[in-house]
Coordinates of C-alpha atoms in Angstrom, one line a residue:
M1 CA -0.3 -0.2 0.2
P2 CA 2.2 3.1 -1.4
V3 CA 2.2 6.3 1.2
R4 CA 2.9 9.8 0.1
T5 CA 4.1 12.5 2.4
R6 CA 4.4 16.1 1.2
Y7 CA 6.2 18.8 3.6
T8 CA 5.5 22.2 3.1
F9 CA 7.4 24.8 5.0
F10 CA 6.9 28.5 5.3
D11 CA 9.1 31.1 5.8
V12 CA 7.4 34.8 6.2
G13 CA 6.3 35.9 9.2
A14 CA 4.3 34.4 11.5
S15 CA 4.0 31.5 9.8
A16 CA 7.9 30.9 9.7
S17 CA 7.0 28.7 12.6
R18 CA 4.9 26.3 10.7
V19 CA 4.7 23.2 8.8
R20 CA 2.0 21.4 6.9
V21 CA 2.2 17.5 6.7
E22 CA 0.0 16.1 4.4
R23 CA 0.0 12.3 4.0
R24 CA -1.7 10.1 2.0
F25 CA -2.3 6.6 2.3
G26 CA -3.2 4.9 -0.6
F27 CA -6.2 1.9 0.1
S28 CA -8.4 0.3 -2.4
A29 CA -10.8 -1.9 -2.7
A30 CA -8.2 -4.4 -3.7
S31 CA -6.2 -3.9 -0.8
M32 CA -5.3 -6.4 1.6
D33 CA -7.9 -6.0 5.0
Y34 CA -6.2 -4.3 7.3
T35 CA -7.4 -5.6 11.1
S36 CA -6.2 -2.3 12.7
T37 CA -8.7 0.1 14.2
N38 CA -6.7 3.5 14.2
L39 CA -4.2 5.0 12.0
R40 CA -1.7 7.4 12.9
A41 CA -1.0 9.7 10.5
Y42 CA 1.3 11.8 11.5
V43 CA 3.1 11.3 15.4
P44 CA 5.2 13.8 16.8
H45 CA 8.0 12.4 19.2
L46 CA 9.0 14.5 21.9
P47 CA 11.4 14.6 24.8
A48 CA 9.8 13.4 28.2
S49 CA 10.2 17.2 29.4
F50 CA 7.3 17.9 27.2
S51 CA 4.7 16.6 29.8
Q52 CA 1.6 18.1 29.2
I53 CA -0.8 17.6 26.4
L54 CA -3.4 20.3 25.8
H55 CA -6.3 20.2 23.7
P56 CA -10.3 21.4 23.6
S57 CA -12.7 19.5 25.1
A58 CA -15.6 17.6 22.8
A59 CA -17.8 20.8 23.4
G60 CA -14.9 22.8 22.2
T61 CA -14.7 24.7 25.8
A62 CA -12.2 27.2 27.3
P63 CA -9.6 26.8 28.4
P64 CA -8.0 23.8 27.1
M65 CA -7.9 20.7 29.2
T66 CA -4.5 19.7 30.3
R67 CA -3.6 16.1 30.6
Q68 CA -0.2 13.7 31.0
P69 CA 0.8 11.5 28.7
C70 CA 0.4 7.9 29.6
S71 CA 1.1 4.5 27.7
G72 CA -1.9 3.3 25.7
C73 CA -4.2 6.2 26.5
S74 CA -6.4 8.4 24.7
T75 CA -9.7 10.6 25.2
I76 CA -12.6 10.8 22.9
D77 CA -13.4 14.5 25.3
W78 CA -11.9 16.1 22.2
D79 CA -13.4 17.7 19.5
G80 CA -11.0 16.6 17.0
T81 CA -9.6 20.1 16.0
W82 CA -6.4 20.9 17.4
F83 CA -4.2 19.1 20.6
A84 CA -0.7 20.5 21.8
V85 CA 2.5 19.0 23.3
N86 CA 4.0 21.6 25.6
D87 CA 7.2 22.0 28.2
P88 CA 5.3 23.1 31.7
V89 CA 8.9 24.3 32.5
G90 CA 9.6 26.3 29.7
N91 CA 6.0 27.0 28.0
S92 CA 6.6 25.7 25.1
G93 CA 6.0 23.1 22.5
V94 CA 3.8 22.5 19.2
V95 CA 0.6 22.8 18.5
V96 CA -0.9 20.1 15.8
L97 CA -3.7 21.8 14.3
R98 CA -5.8 19.4 11.7
D99 CA -7.2 20.3 8.5
P100 CA -11.1 20.2 7.7
A101 CA -10.7 18.7 5.1
S102 CA -9.8 15.3 6.7
S103 CA -12.6 13.0 5.9
L104 CA -12.2 10.7 9.2
P105 CA -13.2 11.2 12.7
A106 CA -10.5 10.7 15.2
R107 CA -9.4 10.6 18.9
L108 CA -6.6 11.9 21.2
S109 CA -3.8 9.0 21.7
L110 CA -2.1 10.5 25.1
D111 CA 0.3 7.3 24.7
E112 CA 4.4 7.6 25.4
D113 CA 6.8 6.3 23.1
S114 CA 9.2 3.3 23.5
H115 CA 11.9 5.6 25.1
G116 CA 9.8 7.5 27.9
G117 CA 9.2 10.2 25.4
V118 CA 5.7 11.9 24.2
A119 CA 4.0 10.3 21.4
A120 CA 0.7 12.0 21.2
A121 CA -1.0 11.8 17.9
A122 CA -4.8 11.8 16.6
D123 CA -5.8 8.6 15.8
L124 CA -7.7 7.8 12.8
A125 CA -11.3 6.0 13.0
K126 CA -11.4 2.4 10.7
P127 CA -14.4 3.3 8.4
A128 CA -16.9 0.9 8.4
G129 CA -16.2 -0.3 4.8
G130 CA -12.7 -1.3 6.5
W131 CA -9.1 0.1 4.9
K132 CA -10.6 0.0 1.5
A133 CA -10.4 3.7 0.2
P134 CA -7.3 6.5 -0.2
V135 CA -7.2 8.0 2.9
T136 CA -5.4 11.6 3.2
E137 CA -4.8 13.2 6.8
T138 CA -3.5 16.5 6.4
E139 CA -2.1 18.0 9.7
W140 CA -0.3 21.6 10.6
L141 CA 2.4 22.2 13.1
C142 CA 2.8 25.6 14.7
F143 CA 6.0 25.5 17.1
Y144 CA 5.6 28.3 19.7
D145 CA 7.1 29.7 23.2
A146 CA 6.0 31.4 26.0
G147 CA 6.5 34.5 24.0
T148 CA 4.7 33.9 20.8
W149 CA 1.5 31.8 22.6
P150 CA 1.1 33.4 26.1
L151 CA -0.6 32.2 28.7
G152 CA -3.3 34.2 29.1
Q153 CA -4.0 33.1 24.9
R154 CA -4.3 29.5 26.2
A155 CA -6.6 30.1 28.7
S156 CA -9.1 31.5 26.0
G157 CA -8.3 28.9 23.3
T158 CA -6.6 31.3 20.8
L159 CA -3.9 29.4 19.1
P160 CA -0.6 31.2 18.5
A161 CA -0.2 34.0 15.5
G162 CA 0.3 32.4 12.3
C163 CA -1.5 28.8 13.1
T164 CA -4.4 28.9 10.9
I165 CA -5.4 26.5 8.1
Q166 CA -4.9 28.1 4.4
A167 CA -5.3 26.3 1.0
V168 CA -1.3 25.7 -0.2
P169 CA -0.5 25.0 -4.2
I170 CA 1.4 21.4 -4.0
S171 CA 3.4 20.8 -7.2
T172 CA 2.3 17.6 -8.6
V173 CA 3.8 17.4 -11.7
A174 CA 6.8 19.2 -12.3
P175 CA 7.8 21.9 -15.1
T176 CA 9.1 20.7 -18.1
I177 CA 11.2 22.5 -21.0
G178 CA 11.2 22.1 -24.5
G179 CA 12.9 23.0 -27.3
T180 CA 17.0 23.6 -28.4
A181 CA 19.7 24.9 -25.1
R182 CA 21.7 27.2 -27.8
V183 CA 22.1 30.4 -28.7
G184 CA 19.1 31.9 -30.0
G185 CA 17.2 28.8 -30.0
E186 CA 13.9 29.2 -28.0
L187 CA 13.5 27.0 -25.4
V188 CA 9.5 27.0 -24.0
A189 CA 8.2 25.9 -20.2
T190 CA 4.9 24.2 -19.6
G191 CA 3.5 25.4 -16.1
G192 CA 3.1 21.6 -14.3
S193 CA 0.4 20.9 -12.3
F194 CA -0.4 21.9 -8.2
D195 CA -3.4 21.3 -6.0
Y196 CA -5.4 23.7 -4.5
A197 CA -4.2 26.4 -7.0
T198 CA -5.9 28.7 -9.5
D199 CA -4.9 28.2 -12.9
A200 CA -2.7 31.2 -13.2
R201 CA 1.2 30.9 -13.8
S202 CA 4.1 33.0 -13.5
F203 CA 7.3 32.3 -14.5
Q204 CA 11.1 33.2 -13.9
W205 CA 14.2 32.3 -15.9
L206 CA 17.3 31.8 -14.3
R207 CA 20.5 31.7 -15.0
C208 CA 22.8 29.0 -13.4
S209 CA 26.4 28.1 -13.1
G210 CA 26.3 24.9 -10.9
A211 CA 24.1 25.7 -8.2
A212 CA 24.6 29.2 -7.7
C213 CA 21.4 31.3 -10.3
A214 CA 20.8 34.5 -11.1
T215 CA 17.1 36.3 -12.6
I216 CA 17.3 36.6 -16.1
A217 CA 15.2 40.4 -15.9
G218 CA 12.4 40.8 -18.1
A219 CA 12.0 37.0 -18.7
T220 CA 9.0 36.2 -17.3
A221 CA 7.3 34.5 -20.1
D222 CA 6.9 30.4 -20.8
R223 CA 9.1 31.4 -23.6
Y224 CA 12.6 32.4 -23.4
T225 CA 15.2 32.9 -26.2
A226 CA 18.9 32.3 -25.0
R227 CA 21.2 34.9 -25.6
A228 CA 25.3 35.2 -25.9
G229 CA 25.8 35.5 -22.3
D230 CA 23.4 32.4 -21.4
E231 CA 26.4 30.1 -23.3
G232 CA 27.8 27.6 -21.2
A233 CA 25.5 28.1 -18.8
T234 CA 21.9 26.2 -17.7
L235 CA 18.7 27.9 -17.6
R236 CA 15.8 27.3 -15.1
V237 CA 12.4 28.6 -15.3
D238 CA 10.6 28.7 -11.5
V239 CA 6.7 28.3 -12.2
T240 CA 4.4 29.9 -9.4
A241 CA 0.8 29.2 -8.6
T242 CA -1.2 30.7 -6.3
A243 CA -3.9 29.3 -4.3
P244 CA -7.2 31.2 -4.3
G245 CA -6.2 32.6 -0.3
G246 CA -2.6 33.6 -2.1
E247 CA -0.5 31.1 -1.0
T248 CA 2.2 30.6 -3.4
D249 CA 4.0 27.9 -4.5
T250 CA 6.9 27.3 -7.0
A251 CA 8.6 24.7 -8.8
S252 CA 11.0 24.2 -11.2
A253 CA 12.8 22.6 -14.3
T254 CA 16.2 23.3 -15.8
S255 CA 17.6 22.9 -19.2
G256 CA 21.1 21.1 -20.5
V257 CA 23.7 23.1 -20.8
V258 CA 23.5 26.5 -23.5
A259 CA 25.7 25.0 -26.7
P260 CA 27.0 28.5 -29.0
G261 CA 24.3 29.3 -32.3
P262 CA 25.0 31.6 -35.0
P263 CA 25.7 34.7 -34.2
T264 CA 22.7 37.1 -32.8
I265 CA 22.3 40.9 -32.5
T266 CA 23.2 43.1 -29.6
A267 CA 22.9 46.7 -31.5
V268 CA 21.4 46.9 -35.1
P269 CA 23.4 48.7 -37.7
T270 CA 24.0 52.0 -39.2
I271 CA 24.5 53.9 -42.0
S272 CA 26.7 56.8 -42.2
G273 CA 27.5 59.7 -45.1
E274 CA 25.3 62.3 -46.4
V275 CA 21.9 60.8 -47.9
R276 CA 22.2 62.7 -51.3
Q277 CA 22.1 61.2 -54.7
D278 CA 25.8 60.2 -55.8
E279 CA 27.2 60.1 -52.7
V280 CA 28.5 57.3 -50.7
V281 CA 26.8 55.9 -47.2
T282 CA 28.6 53.3 -45.3
A283 CA 27.2 50.5 -43.4
S284 CA 28.3 49.4 -40.3
T285 CA 28.1 45.3 -39.3
G286 CA 26.4 46.0 -36.4
T287 CA 27.3 44.6 -32.8
W288 CA 27.0 40.6 -32.9
S289 CA 27.5 37.8 -30.2
G290 CA 28.6 34.6 -31.3
A291 CA 32.0 35.5 -33.1
P292 CA 30.6 36.4 -36.4
T293 CA 33.5 35.3 -39.2
S294 CA 31.8 36.9 -42.0
F295 CA 29.1 39.5 -42.7
A296 CA 27.0 40.0 -46.0
Y297 CA 25.1 43.2 -47.1
Q298 CA 22.0 44.1 -48.8
W299 CA 20.7 48.0 -49.8
L300 CA 17.3 48.3 -49.2
D301 CA 14.8 51.5 -50.6
C302 CA 11.9 52.0 -48.3
S303 CA 9.0 54.1 -48.5
V304 CA 9.3 57.6 -46.4
T305 CA 6.2 56.7 -44.8
D306 CA 6.3 52.7 -43.9
A307 CA 10.1 52.3 -43.2
T308 CA 8.7 48.2 -44.0
N309 CA 8.1 48.7 -47.3
C310 CA 11.2 48.1 -48.4
S311 CA 12.3 46.3 -52.1
P312 CA 16.4 45.2 -52.5
V313 CA 18.6 47.7 -54.5
A314 CA 20.0 44.9 -57.3
G315 CA 23.3 44.2 -56.9
A316 CA 23.8 46.4 -54.1
T317 CA 25.4 43.9 -51.3
A318 CA 28.9 45.7 -50.6
P319 CA 29.2 47.6 -47.3
T320 CA 29.2 50.8 -49.2
Y321 CA 26.5 52.0 -51.4
R322 CA 27.1 55.3 -54.0
L323 CA 23.3 56.8 -54.2
A324 CA 21.3 56.3 -57.6
R325 CA 19.5 59.5 -58.9
D326 CA 16.6 56.3 -58.5
D327 CA 17.1 56.7 -54.9
A328 CA 16.2 59.9 -54.8
G329 CA 12.8 60.9 -52.4
S330 CA 13.5 57.1 -50.5
A331 CA 14.8 55.9 -47.6
M332 CA 17.7 53.6 -47.3
R333 CA 18.1 50.6 -45.1
V334 CA 20.6 48.0 -45.5
R335 CA 19.9 44.4 -44.1
V336 CA 23.5 42.7 -42.1
T337 CA 23.5 39.3 -42.0
A338 CA 26.1 37.3 -39.5
T339 CA 28.1 34.2 -40.2
N340 CA 29.9 32.0 -37.9
G341 CA 30.9 28.1 -37.7
V342 CA 27.6 27.2 -36.3
G343 CA 25.5 29.3 -39.2
S344 CA 24.1 32.5 -40.5
S345 CA 21.7 34.8 -38.0
V346 CA 18.8 36.5 -38.6
P347 CA 18.8 38.9 -40.7
A348 CA 19.3 42.5 -39.1
D349 CA 18.1 45.7 -40.7
S350 CA 19.3 49.2 -39.8
A351 CA 17.1 52.2 -38.8
P352 CA 15.4 53.6 -41.9
T353 CA 17.5 57.0 -43.2
G354 CA 15.5 59.9 -44.2
A355 CA 14.7 60.7 -48.3
V356 CA 16.9 60.8 -50.0
L357 CA 18.2 64.3 -51.5
P358 CA 18.8 65.3 -54.8
M359 CA 22.5 66.0 -56.4
V360 CA 23.3 69.5 -55.6
I361 CA 26.9 70.9 -57.1
R362 CA 29.6 69.7 -55.1
A363 CA 33.5 71.0 -55.3
A364 CA 36.2 68.3 -54.2
L365 CA 39.7 69.1 -54.0
Q366 CA 43.1 66.9 -53.6
P367 CA 46.3 68.4 -53.6
S368 CA 49.3 65.9 -55.0
P369 CA 51.2 65.5 -52.6
A370 CA 49.5 67.1 -49.8
T371 CA 52.9 67.2 -48.8
S372 CA 55.6 68.8 -50.5
C373 CA 58.5 71.1 -50.9
T374 CA 59.3 74.1 -52.3
G375 CA 60.5 73.6 -56.2
L376 CA 58.0 70.6 -56.5
R377 CA 55.1 71.1 -58.4
V378 CA 51.9 70.1 -56.8
A379 CA 48.9 69.2 -58.5
L380 CA 45.6 70.6 -57.0
D381 CA 43.1 68.3 -58.0
A382 CA 39.5 69.2 -58.2
G383 CA 38.4 66.7 -61.3
G384 CA 36.0 64.9 -58.7
S385 CA 33.8 67.9 -58.3
K386 CA 30.0 67.1 -59.6
T387 CA 27.0 68.9 -60.8
P388 CA 23.8 68.1 -62.1
D389 CA 23.8 70.9 -64.4
G390 CA 26.9 69.8 -65.8
P391 CA 29.6 70.5 -67.0
I392 CA 31.3 72.5 -64.4
V393 CA 33.6 75.1 -66.6
R394 CA 35.5 76.9 -64.3
Y395 CA 37.9 76.5 -62.1
R396 CA 39.5 78.9 -59.6
F397 CA 42.0 78.2 -56.9
E398 CA 43.3 80.6 -54.6
S399 CA 45.4 80.3 -51.3
Q400 CA 46.2 82.0 -48.0
E401 CA 49.4 81.6 -46.1
L402 CA 49.2 80.2 -42.8
P403 CA 51.9 81.3 -40.6
I404 CA 53.3 79.2 -37.2
G405 CA 52.4 82.3 -35.1
V406 CA 48.6 81.8 -36.1
I407 CA 49.1 78.2 -35.0
F408 CA 50.3 78.8 -32.0
G409 CA 47.8 81.7 -31.2
A410 CA 45.4 78.9 -31.8
L411 CA 46.4 77.3 -29.0
L412 CA 46.0 80.4 -26.5
G413 CA 42.8 81.9 -28.6
G414 CA 40.5 78.9 -28.8
S415 CA 38.9 76.8 -31.2
T416 CA 37.8 80.1 -33.8
Y417 CA 40.9 81.6 -33.8
V418 CA 42.7 79.8 -37.1
E419 CA 39.2 80.7 -39.0
D420 CA 39.0 83.9 -37.7
Y421 CA 42.3 84.6 -39.2
F422 CA 41.1 83.2 -42.5
K423 CA 38.6 86.1 -42.8
T424 CA 41.1 88.5 -43.1
A425 CA 44.0 86.8 -44.1
P426 CA 45.2 87.7 -47.9
R427 CA 44.3 85.6 -50.9
T428 CA 46.6 84.8 -53.9
V429 CA 44.5 83.5 -57.3
L430 CA 46.7 80.8 -58.4
Y431 CA 44.6 79.8 -61.3
D432 CA 41.7 80.6 -62.6
G433 CA 40.3 78.6 -65.8
S434 CA 39.1 75.6 -67.1
N435 CA 41.4 73.1 -66.2
P436 CA 40.5 71.0 -63.1
A437 CA 43.6 70.5 -62.5
P438 CA 46.7 73.0 -62.6
A439 CA 49.9 72.5 -61.2
I440 CA 51.2 74.9 -59.0
T441 CA 55.4 75.3 -57.9
F442 CA 55.5 77.2 -54.0
N443 CA 58.5 78.9 -53.1
W444 CA 60.1 80.3 -50.1
N445 CA 57.1 82.9 -49.1
R446 CA 59.0 85.3 -46.1
Q447 CA 62.3 85.5 -44.2
L448 CA 62.4 84.4 -40.6
A449 CA 62.3 87.4 -38.2
A450 CA 64.0 87.5 -34.7
A451 CA 60.5 87.1 -32.5
E452 CA 59.8 84.0 -34.2
V453 CA 63.3 82.7 -33.5
K454 CA 62.9 83.4 -29.9
L455 CA 59.7 81.9 -30.0
L456 CA 60.9 78.4 -31.6
A457 CA 62.8 78.7 -29.4
S458 CA 65.9 76.2 -31.7
S459 CA 69.0 76.7 -32.1
K460 CA 69.4 75.8 -35.7
L461 CA 67.3 78.3 -36.7
K462 CA 68.4 81.6 -37.4
V463 CA 67.4 85.1 -38.3
G464 CA 66.7 85.8 -42.0
D465 CA 66.2 81.5 -42.9
Y466 CA 63.5 81.6 -45.7
V467 CA 60.2 79.8 -44.8
R468 CA 58.1 78.4 -46.4
D469 CA 54.3 78.6 -44.7
G470 CA 51.6 75.9 -44.7
V471 CA 49.1 77.1 -47.3
R472 CA 45.1 77.0 -47.3
I473 CA 44.1 76.0 -50.5
T474 CA 40.2 77.2 -52.1
V475 CA 39.1 76.1 -55.0
T476 CA 35.7 77.2 -56.6
V477 CA 33.7 75.7 -59.6
T478 CA 31.1 77.0 -61.4
D479 CA 28.8 75.0 -63.4
K480 CA 27.0 76.0 -66.9
A481 CA 24.2 77.0 -64.9
G482 CA 26.1 79.6 -62.7
R483 CA 25.7 77.3 -59.7
S484 CA 29.1 77.5 -57.3
A485 CA 30.3 75.8 -54.9
T486 CA 33.6 75.7 -52.9
K487 CA 36.1 73.2 -51.4
L488 CA 38.6 73.8 -49.1
G489 CA 42.4 72.0 -48.6
F490 CA 46.2 72.8 -47.2
V491 CA 49.2 72.0 -48.3
T492 CA 52.1 71.4 -45.7
F493 CA 55.6 71.7 -46.4
A494 CA 58.1 68.9 -45.4
Q495 CA 61.2 71.9 -45.2
T496 CA 59.4 74.9 -43.5
Y497 CA 62.5 76.3 -43.1
S498 CA 65.5 76.5 -45.2
S499 CA 67.9 75.7 -42.7
Q500 CA 66.2 72.3 -42.6
S501 CA 67.2 69.2 -44.2
R502 CA 65.5 68.3 -47.4
A503 CA 65.7 64.6 -46.4
G504 CA 61.8 64.4 -45.6
C505 CA 60.9 65.9 -49.4
P506 CA 58.9 64.0 -51.8
R507 CA 61.2 61.5 -53.8
S508 CA 60.4 63.1 -57.0
L509 CA 62.3 66.4 -56.2
I510 CA 65.5 64.8 -57.1
E511 CA 65.3 63.5 -60.9
R512 CA 68.5 62.1 -62.7
V513 CA 68.5 63.2 -66.1
R514 CA 68.1 60.7 -68.4
S515 CA 66.9 61.8 -71.7
F516 CA 66.5 65.9 -72.3
A517 CA 62.5 65.0 -72.3
G518 CA 62.6 63.6 -68.7
I519 CA 63.8 66.6 -67.1
A520 CA 61.1 66.8 -64.3
L521 CA 60.8 70.7 -64.0
H522 CA 59.6 70.9 -67.4
P523 CA 63.1 72.5 -69.2
T524 CA 63.8 73.4 -72.7
A525 CA 66.7 71.7 -74.6
T526 CA 69.0 72.3 -76.7
T527 CA 71.8 70.1 -78.6
T528 CA 73.8 72.0 -76.5
T529 CA 72.3 73.1 -73.1
V530 CA 69.3 72.1 -70.8
T531 CA 67.5 75.6 -68.7
T532 CA 65.1 74.5 -66.4
E533 CA 63.6 77.5 -63.3
I534 CA 64.3 75.6 -60.2
P535 CA 64.0 76.9 -57.2
C536 CA 66.9 79.6 -55.1
K537 CA 67.9 80.3 -51.9
G538 CA 65.7 83.3 -51.9
L539 CA 62.3 84.5 -52.5
V540 CA 61.6 84.3 -56.4
N541 CA 62.8 81.0 -58.5
C542 CA 65.2 81.4 -61.2
A543 CA 67.0 79.8 -63.6
L544 CA 69.7 77.2 -64.4
S545 CA 71.5 76.3 -67.2
Y546 CA 73.7 73.1 -68.2
K547 CA 75.8 73.2 -70.6
I548 CA 76.4 70.2 -72.6
S549 CA 80.3 68.7 -72.4
A550 CA 80.2 65.6 -74.6
L551 CA 77.7 63.7 -76.7
V552 CA 78.8 60.5 -76.8
P553 CA 76.0 58.0 -79.4
R554 CA 75.5 54.8 -78.0
T555 CA 76.7 53.3 -81.8
A556 CA 80.0 54.5 -80.7
I557 CA 80.6 52.9 -77.7
G558 CA 80.8 49.8 -79.3
R559 CA 80.8 46.5 -77.8
R560 CA 82.8 46.4 -74.8
R561 CA 81.9 47.8 -71.6
R562 CA 82.1 51.8 -71.3
S563 CA 81.1 53.9 -68.5
R564 CA 78.2 56.1 -69.2
P565 CA 78.5 59.7 -68.5
R566 CA 77.1 60.5 -65.2
S567 CA 73.8 62.7 -65.1
P568 CA 73.3 65.5 -63.7
R569 CA 71.1 66.0 -60.6
A570 CA 68.8 69.1 -60.6
G571 CA 65.6 70.3 -57.7
S572 CA 67.6 71.1 -54.9
S573 CA 67.1 74.1 -53.1
R574 CA 70.9 75.4 -54.2
F575 CA 72.6 75.1 -57.4
P576 CA 73.6 71.2 -58.0
P577 CA 76.9 70.7 -59.1
V578 CA 77.1 69.1 -62.7
R579 CA 79.0 66.0 -62.0
R580 CA 80.0 63.7 -65.5
R581 CA 82.7 60.9 -65.6
R582 CA 84.4 60.8 -69.3
S583 CA 84.0 57.4 -71.1
R584 CA 87.5 55.8 -71.6
R585 CA 87.2 56.3 -75.5
N586 CA 87.2 60.1 -74.1

């Protein structure tokens, strides 16, 4: 004959001293005939010092009756509701309160156990048909002392605070967790079954490492999608049921260890750049967990009034995209899919941009090289300029010097100091015409003053050194419709002062003369001389002529290895020496 015992412990307030004990005896019609006339569901064995048994009389009158334990003794002068086993010295003990749901009448046993201790209990009376049907006895154990159950309350028949009978949910079928325990996988919990509870259930998911578990904020539904932080942990779900009187009980289920999964999005992709026709916008990958190894992109044209109404842009599968004429008036989104060794993610869409604006005239400027030296031609390339009303018919390039004193002033004068300087600084027109990329040669623009030498505090500089300040370039482009746009650029110089080394200058400043037509500084040549303009150690350019002392045709050298004349060098800040080596034949 199976017996089921369920204990319910309480841990809040006055109920913390209370335990619910439920025992179910599984008698059935097929059970053997038990001859016992009484059945004790629960016997609280206490030491002999607990020598008083308190109980109400059969009439339920107060004060309660007091009896002494005795072997084999019992009483029927009891109303069947409660009894207490009390220590008369400390006035502490336990109240046994029977649940009215218990179906069988009982008498009070005043028995002793074999060790001389108290073994008082409720003896259930044998039914008329014998022990042939299940019997459930529920009792509440309320522990007390003189403070929690004063003698005055006992005299009036009042039980200790919290010693009451309440319907308590009891889990009978544990919850379960279904689904795949991996990052990105959805887990689904069942509510289990509870006795004495309403149908309502509440859920709380927890992340566990061994026996240590922590609640997952916001995870209070019966479904939960495993996150990156869950990898390597187990997940537990606590299911709480509530009785009609408000008492609750919680049962739990635990998943397996959460395995890695495809990447999962933690921050959606973003789009940067100006949202205008013919401009390039760039997508970020977004932020992903799961260590993605690659990303796929798809740009989307979307309605500006309904960002979910989107269509893929054919061929637009790179992280950058140049906005086309057909995109004007639409919003743009980018869809990113991440992949790792497990698989591919659910695609993540960026927020929509504003409407793509139509093209406007735009100037572009790319000085090359951007770091130059005196005597080197700098290409001021504005060929990247564009307009919806092409072509561009005019390119005007202007320069403004940026002395080092202005840079020092900006350190003290604030962020607007340099811009305020350029508002009134003189402008020099470098070129004004239809060529988008004129080449300009810069020479020294001033000499070093004593105050600047003191400010720079350098022993290598001296008053009178020539200076090449940085230059701000402004290009203004104009299209055939008369619309204009400007762009700024800067040219800096590797050799700022003439006393400095030219080691940082671009290599193309020093060119070997391999042929008359190949001199870098655009020379003119005759059969006897090469003439070119080069930077001199002064504020203006000057001319240099090389005299050709010998011309040796290749055919005159013959088959023997001959030394060829060493080429002269051109392009330094001083007149270079012309070195040559005569051939052996000469």
